[in-house]
PDB file of C-alpha atoms in Angstrom:
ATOM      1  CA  UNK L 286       0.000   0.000   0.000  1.00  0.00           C
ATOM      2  CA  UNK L 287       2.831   2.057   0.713  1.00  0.00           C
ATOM      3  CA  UNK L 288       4.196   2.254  -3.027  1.00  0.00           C
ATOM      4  CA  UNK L 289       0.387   2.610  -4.441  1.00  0.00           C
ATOM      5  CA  UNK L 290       0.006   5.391  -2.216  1.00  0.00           C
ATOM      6  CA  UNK L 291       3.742   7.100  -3.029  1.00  0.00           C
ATOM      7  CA  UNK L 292       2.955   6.947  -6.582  1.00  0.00           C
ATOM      8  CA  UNK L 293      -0.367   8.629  -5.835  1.00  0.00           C
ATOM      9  CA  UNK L 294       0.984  11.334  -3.803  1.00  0.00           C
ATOM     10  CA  UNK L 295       3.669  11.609  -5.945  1.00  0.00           C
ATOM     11  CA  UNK L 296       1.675  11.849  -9.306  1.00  0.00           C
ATOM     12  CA  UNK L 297      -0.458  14.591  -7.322  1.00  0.00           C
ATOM     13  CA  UNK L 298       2.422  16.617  -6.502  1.00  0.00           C
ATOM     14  CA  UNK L 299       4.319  16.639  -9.787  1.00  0.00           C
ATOM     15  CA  UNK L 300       0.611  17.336 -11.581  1.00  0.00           C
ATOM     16  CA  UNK L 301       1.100  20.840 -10.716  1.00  0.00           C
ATOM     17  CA  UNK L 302       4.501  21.906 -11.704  1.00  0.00           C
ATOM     18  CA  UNK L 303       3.533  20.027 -15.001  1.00  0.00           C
ATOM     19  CA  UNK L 304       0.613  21.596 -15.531  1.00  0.00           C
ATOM     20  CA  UNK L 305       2.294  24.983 -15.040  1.00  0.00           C
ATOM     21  CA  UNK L 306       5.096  24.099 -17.439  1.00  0.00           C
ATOM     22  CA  UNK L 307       2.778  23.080 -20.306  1.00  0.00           C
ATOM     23  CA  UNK L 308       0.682  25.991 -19.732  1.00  0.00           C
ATOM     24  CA  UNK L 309       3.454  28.358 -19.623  1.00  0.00           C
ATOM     25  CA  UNK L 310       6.398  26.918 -21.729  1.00  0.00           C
ATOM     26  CA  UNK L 311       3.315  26.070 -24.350  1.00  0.00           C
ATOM     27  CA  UNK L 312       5.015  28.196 -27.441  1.00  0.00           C
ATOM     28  CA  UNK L 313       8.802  29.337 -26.168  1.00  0.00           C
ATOM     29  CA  UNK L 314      11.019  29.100 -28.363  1.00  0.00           C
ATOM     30  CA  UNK L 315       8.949  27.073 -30.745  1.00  0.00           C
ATOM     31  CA  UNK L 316       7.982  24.461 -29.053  1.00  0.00           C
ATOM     32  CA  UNK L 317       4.708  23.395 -27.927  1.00  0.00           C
ATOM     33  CA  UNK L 318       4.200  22.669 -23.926  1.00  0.00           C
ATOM     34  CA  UNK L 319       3.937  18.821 -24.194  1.00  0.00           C
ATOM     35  CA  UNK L 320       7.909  19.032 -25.729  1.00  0.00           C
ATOM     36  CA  UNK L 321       8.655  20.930 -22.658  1.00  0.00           C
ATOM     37  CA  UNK L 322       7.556  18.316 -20.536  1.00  0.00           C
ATOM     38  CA  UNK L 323       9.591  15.851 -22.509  1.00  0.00           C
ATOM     39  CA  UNK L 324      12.997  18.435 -22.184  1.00  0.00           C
ATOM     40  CA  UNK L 325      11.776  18.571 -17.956  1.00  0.00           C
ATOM     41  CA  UNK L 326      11.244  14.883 -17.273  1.00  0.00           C
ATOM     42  CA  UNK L 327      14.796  14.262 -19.361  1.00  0.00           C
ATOM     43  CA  UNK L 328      16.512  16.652 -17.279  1.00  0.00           C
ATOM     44  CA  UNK L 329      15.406  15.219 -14.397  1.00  0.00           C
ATOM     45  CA  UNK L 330      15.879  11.732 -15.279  1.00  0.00           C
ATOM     46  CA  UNK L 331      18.974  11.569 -16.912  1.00  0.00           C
ATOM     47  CA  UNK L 332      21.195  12.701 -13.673  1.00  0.00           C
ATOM     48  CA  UNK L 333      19.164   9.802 -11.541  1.00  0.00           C
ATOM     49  CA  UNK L 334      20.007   7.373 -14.225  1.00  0.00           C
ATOM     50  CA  UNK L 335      23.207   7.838 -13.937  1.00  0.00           C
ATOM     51  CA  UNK L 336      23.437   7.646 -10.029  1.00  0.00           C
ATOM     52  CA  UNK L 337      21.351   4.445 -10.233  1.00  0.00           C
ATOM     53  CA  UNK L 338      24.088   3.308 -12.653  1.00  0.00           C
ATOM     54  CA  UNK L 339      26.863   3.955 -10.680  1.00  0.00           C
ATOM     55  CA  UNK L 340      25.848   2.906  -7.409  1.00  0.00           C
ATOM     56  CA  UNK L 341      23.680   0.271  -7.594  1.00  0.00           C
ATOM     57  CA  UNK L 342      26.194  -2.587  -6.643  1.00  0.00           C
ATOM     58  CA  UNK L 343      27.076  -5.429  -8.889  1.00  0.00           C
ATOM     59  CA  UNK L 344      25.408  -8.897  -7.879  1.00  0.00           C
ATOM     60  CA  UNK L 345      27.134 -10.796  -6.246  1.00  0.00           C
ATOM     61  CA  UNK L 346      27.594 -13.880  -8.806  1.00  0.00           C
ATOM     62  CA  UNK L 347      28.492 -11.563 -10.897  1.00  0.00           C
ATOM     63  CA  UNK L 348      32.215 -11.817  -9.328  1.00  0.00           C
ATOM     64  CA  UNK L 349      32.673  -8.572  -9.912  1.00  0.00           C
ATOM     65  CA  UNK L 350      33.129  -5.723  -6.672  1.00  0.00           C
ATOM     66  CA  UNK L 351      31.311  -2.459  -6.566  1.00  0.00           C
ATOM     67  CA  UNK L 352      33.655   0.018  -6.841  1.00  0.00           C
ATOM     68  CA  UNK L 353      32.194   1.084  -3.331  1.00  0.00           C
ATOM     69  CA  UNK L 354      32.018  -1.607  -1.385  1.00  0.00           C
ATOM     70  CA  UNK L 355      34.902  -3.367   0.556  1.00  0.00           C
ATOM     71  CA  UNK L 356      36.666  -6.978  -0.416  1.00  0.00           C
ATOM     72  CA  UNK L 357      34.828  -8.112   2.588  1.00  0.00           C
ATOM     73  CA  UNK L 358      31.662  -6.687   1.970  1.00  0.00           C
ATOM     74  CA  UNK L 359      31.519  -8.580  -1.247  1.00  0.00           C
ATOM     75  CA  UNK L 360      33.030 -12.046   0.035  1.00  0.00           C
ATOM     76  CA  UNK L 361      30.254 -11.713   2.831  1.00  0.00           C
ATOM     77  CA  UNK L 362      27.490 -11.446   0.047  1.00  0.00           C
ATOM     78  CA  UNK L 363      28.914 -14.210  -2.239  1.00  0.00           C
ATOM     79  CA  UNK L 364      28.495 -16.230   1.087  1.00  0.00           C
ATOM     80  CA  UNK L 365      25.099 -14.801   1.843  1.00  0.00           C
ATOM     81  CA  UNK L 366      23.989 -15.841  -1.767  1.00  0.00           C
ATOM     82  CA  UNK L 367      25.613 -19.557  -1.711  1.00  0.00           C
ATOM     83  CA  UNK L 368      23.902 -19.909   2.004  1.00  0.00           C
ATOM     84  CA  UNK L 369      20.057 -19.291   0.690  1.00  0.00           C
ATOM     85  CA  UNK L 370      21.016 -21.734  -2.433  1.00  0.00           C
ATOM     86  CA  UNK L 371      21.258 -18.711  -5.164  1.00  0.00           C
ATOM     87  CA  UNK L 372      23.241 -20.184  -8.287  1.00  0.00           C
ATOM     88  CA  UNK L 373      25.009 -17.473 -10.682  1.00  0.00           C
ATOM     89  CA  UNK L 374      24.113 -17.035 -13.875  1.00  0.00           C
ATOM     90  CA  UNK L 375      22.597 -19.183 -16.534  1.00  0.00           C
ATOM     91  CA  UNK L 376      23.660 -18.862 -20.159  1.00  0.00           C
ATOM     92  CA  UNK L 377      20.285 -18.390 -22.041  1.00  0.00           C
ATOM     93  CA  UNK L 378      19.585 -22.078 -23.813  1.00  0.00           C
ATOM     94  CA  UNK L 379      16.178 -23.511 -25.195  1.00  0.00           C
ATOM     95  CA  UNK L 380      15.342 -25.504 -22.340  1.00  0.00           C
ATOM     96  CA  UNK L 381      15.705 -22.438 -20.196  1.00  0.00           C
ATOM     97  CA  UNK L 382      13.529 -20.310 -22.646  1.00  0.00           C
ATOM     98  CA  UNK L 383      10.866 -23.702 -22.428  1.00  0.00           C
ATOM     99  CA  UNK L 384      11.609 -23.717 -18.484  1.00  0.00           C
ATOM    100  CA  UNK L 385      10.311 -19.853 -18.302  1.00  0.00           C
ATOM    101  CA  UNK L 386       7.315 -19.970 -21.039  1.00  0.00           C
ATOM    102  CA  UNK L 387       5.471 -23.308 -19.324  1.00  0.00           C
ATOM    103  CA  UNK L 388       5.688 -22.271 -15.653  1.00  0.00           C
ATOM    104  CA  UNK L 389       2.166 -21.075 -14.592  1.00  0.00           C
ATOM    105  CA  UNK L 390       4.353 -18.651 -12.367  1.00  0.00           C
ATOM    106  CA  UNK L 391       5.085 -16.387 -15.357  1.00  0.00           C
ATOM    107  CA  UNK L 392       1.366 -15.845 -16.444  1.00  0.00           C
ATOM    108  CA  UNK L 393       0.158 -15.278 -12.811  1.00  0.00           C
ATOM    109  CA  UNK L 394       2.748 -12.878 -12.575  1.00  0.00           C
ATOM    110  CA  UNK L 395       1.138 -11.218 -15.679  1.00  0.00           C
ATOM    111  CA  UNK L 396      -2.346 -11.121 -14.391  1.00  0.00           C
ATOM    112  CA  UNK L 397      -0.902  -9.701 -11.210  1.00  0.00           C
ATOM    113  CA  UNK L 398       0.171  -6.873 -12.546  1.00  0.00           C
ATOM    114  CA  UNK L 399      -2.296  -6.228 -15.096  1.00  0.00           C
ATOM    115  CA  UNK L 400      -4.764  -6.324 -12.564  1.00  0.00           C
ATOM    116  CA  UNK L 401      -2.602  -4.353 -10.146  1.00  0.00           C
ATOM    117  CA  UNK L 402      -2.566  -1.495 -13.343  1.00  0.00           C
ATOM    118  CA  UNK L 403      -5.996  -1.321 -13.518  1.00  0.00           C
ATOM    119  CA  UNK L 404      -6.724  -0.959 -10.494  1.00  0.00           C
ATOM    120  CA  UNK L 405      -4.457   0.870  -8.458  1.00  0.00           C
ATOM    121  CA  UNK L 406      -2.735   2.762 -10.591  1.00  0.00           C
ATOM    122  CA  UNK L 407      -3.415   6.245 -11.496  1.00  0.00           C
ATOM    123  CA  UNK L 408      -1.884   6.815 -14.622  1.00  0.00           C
ATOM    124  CA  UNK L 409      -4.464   4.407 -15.845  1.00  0.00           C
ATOM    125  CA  UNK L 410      -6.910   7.120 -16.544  1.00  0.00           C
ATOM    126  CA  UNK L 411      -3.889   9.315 -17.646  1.00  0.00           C
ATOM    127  CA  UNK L 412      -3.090   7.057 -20.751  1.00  0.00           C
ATOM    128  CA  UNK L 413      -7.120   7.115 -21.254  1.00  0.00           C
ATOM    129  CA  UNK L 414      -7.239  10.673 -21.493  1.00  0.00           C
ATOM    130  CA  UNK L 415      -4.411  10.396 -24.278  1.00  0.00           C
ATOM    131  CA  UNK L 416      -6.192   8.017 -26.520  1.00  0.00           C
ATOM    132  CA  UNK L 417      -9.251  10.511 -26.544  1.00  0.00           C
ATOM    133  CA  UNK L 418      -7.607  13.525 -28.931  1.00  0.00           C
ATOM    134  CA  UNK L 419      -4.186  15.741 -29.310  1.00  0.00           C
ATOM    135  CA  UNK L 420      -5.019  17.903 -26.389  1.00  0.00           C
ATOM    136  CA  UNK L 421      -6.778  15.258 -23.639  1.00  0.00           C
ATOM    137  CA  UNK L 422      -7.236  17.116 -19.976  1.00  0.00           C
ATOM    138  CA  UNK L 423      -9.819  17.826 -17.787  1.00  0.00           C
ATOM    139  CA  UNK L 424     -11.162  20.955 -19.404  1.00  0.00           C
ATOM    140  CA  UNK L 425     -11.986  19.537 -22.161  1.00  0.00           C
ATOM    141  CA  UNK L 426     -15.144  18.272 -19.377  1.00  0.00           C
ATOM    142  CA  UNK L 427     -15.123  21.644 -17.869  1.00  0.00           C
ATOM    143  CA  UNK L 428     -12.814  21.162 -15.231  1.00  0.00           C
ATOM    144  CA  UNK L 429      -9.384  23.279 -14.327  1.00  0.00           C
ATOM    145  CA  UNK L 430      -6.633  21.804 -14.540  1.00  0.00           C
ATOM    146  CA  UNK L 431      -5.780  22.050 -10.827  1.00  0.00           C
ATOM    147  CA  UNK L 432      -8.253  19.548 -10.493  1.00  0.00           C
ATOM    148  CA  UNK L 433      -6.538  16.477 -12.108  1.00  0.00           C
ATOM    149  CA  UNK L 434      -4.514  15.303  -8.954  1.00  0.00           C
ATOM    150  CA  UNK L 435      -8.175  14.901  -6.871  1.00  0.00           C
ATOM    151  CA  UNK L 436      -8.622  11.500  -7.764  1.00  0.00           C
ATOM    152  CA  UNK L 437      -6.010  10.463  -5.963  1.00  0.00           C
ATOM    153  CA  UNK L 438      -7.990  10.130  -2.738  1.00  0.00           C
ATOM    154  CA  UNK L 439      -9.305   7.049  -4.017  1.00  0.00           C
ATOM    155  CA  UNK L 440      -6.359   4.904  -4.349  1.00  0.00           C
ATOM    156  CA  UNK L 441      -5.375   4.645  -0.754  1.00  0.00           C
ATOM    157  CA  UNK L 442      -9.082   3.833  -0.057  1.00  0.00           C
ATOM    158  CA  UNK L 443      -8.933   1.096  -3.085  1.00  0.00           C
ATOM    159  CA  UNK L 444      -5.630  -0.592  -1.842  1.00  0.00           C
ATOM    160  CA  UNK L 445      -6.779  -1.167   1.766  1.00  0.00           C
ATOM    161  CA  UNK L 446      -9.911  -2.887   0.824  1.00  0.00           C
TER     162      UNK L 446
END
């Protein structure tokens, strides 16, 4: 519940400052306000891609040490992984691709999170608003925009039931 309900909060909270940018940006220096948005997220994305990619540690099977982690640090979680029974990797063969297509765990999984998207997640009715025309928002019903992040009450409500 706790993720379901970060993602709500946090599509509330970045509604506004998106809003404002595609409202305002909508025309400067050519470019219309849902390019802006692109330029924004990619700004901020691109520096947190880059952290995740240089701190995230290896795994451990991998034999290969994080650059900051210590030679004991890594021995211990080589250990930790043969303890618990986790083998290293498996080069990709046809009886592994067989192995992954028939077990019912991989189209449960699906349905889990299908259902899990349709339900709980808020950017459901986001993509739906895209698929209606070029300019989809909430005015186009007569609402302002300021009033696109209310839904979100409903998710935390939806996830404890």
């Amino acid at each position: 519940m706790v993720f379901w309900l970060a993602e709500s909060v946090g599509t509330l909270l970045s509604g506004f400052p998106q809003s404002a940018a595609y409202t305002n940006l909508n025309g400067v220096h050519g470019h219309a306000g849902w390019r802006w948005l692109f330029i924004i997220d990619g700004i901020i994305t691109l520096p947190l891609a880059l952290a995740g990619f240089f701190f995230f540690p290896n795994l451990p099977q991998d034999g290969k040490k994080t650059w900051w982690t210590t030679e004991e640090e890594h021995i211990l979680s080589v250990k930790r992984m043969e303890a618990i029974g986790r083998a290293g990797k498996e080069p990709w063969t046809v009886a592994k691709v067989k192995r992954i297509l028939l077990n019912w765990h991989t189209y449960l999984l699906r349905l889990t999170v299908i259902r899990t998207i349709n339900l709980f997640n808020s950017n459901v009715q986001q993509i739906s608003h895209i698929t209606l025309g070029p300019e989809p928002c909430l005015e186009d019903y007569g609402l302002p925009r300021r009033q696109e992040g209310i839904p979100v009450v409903r998710y935390p409500s939806d996830s404890a039931q």
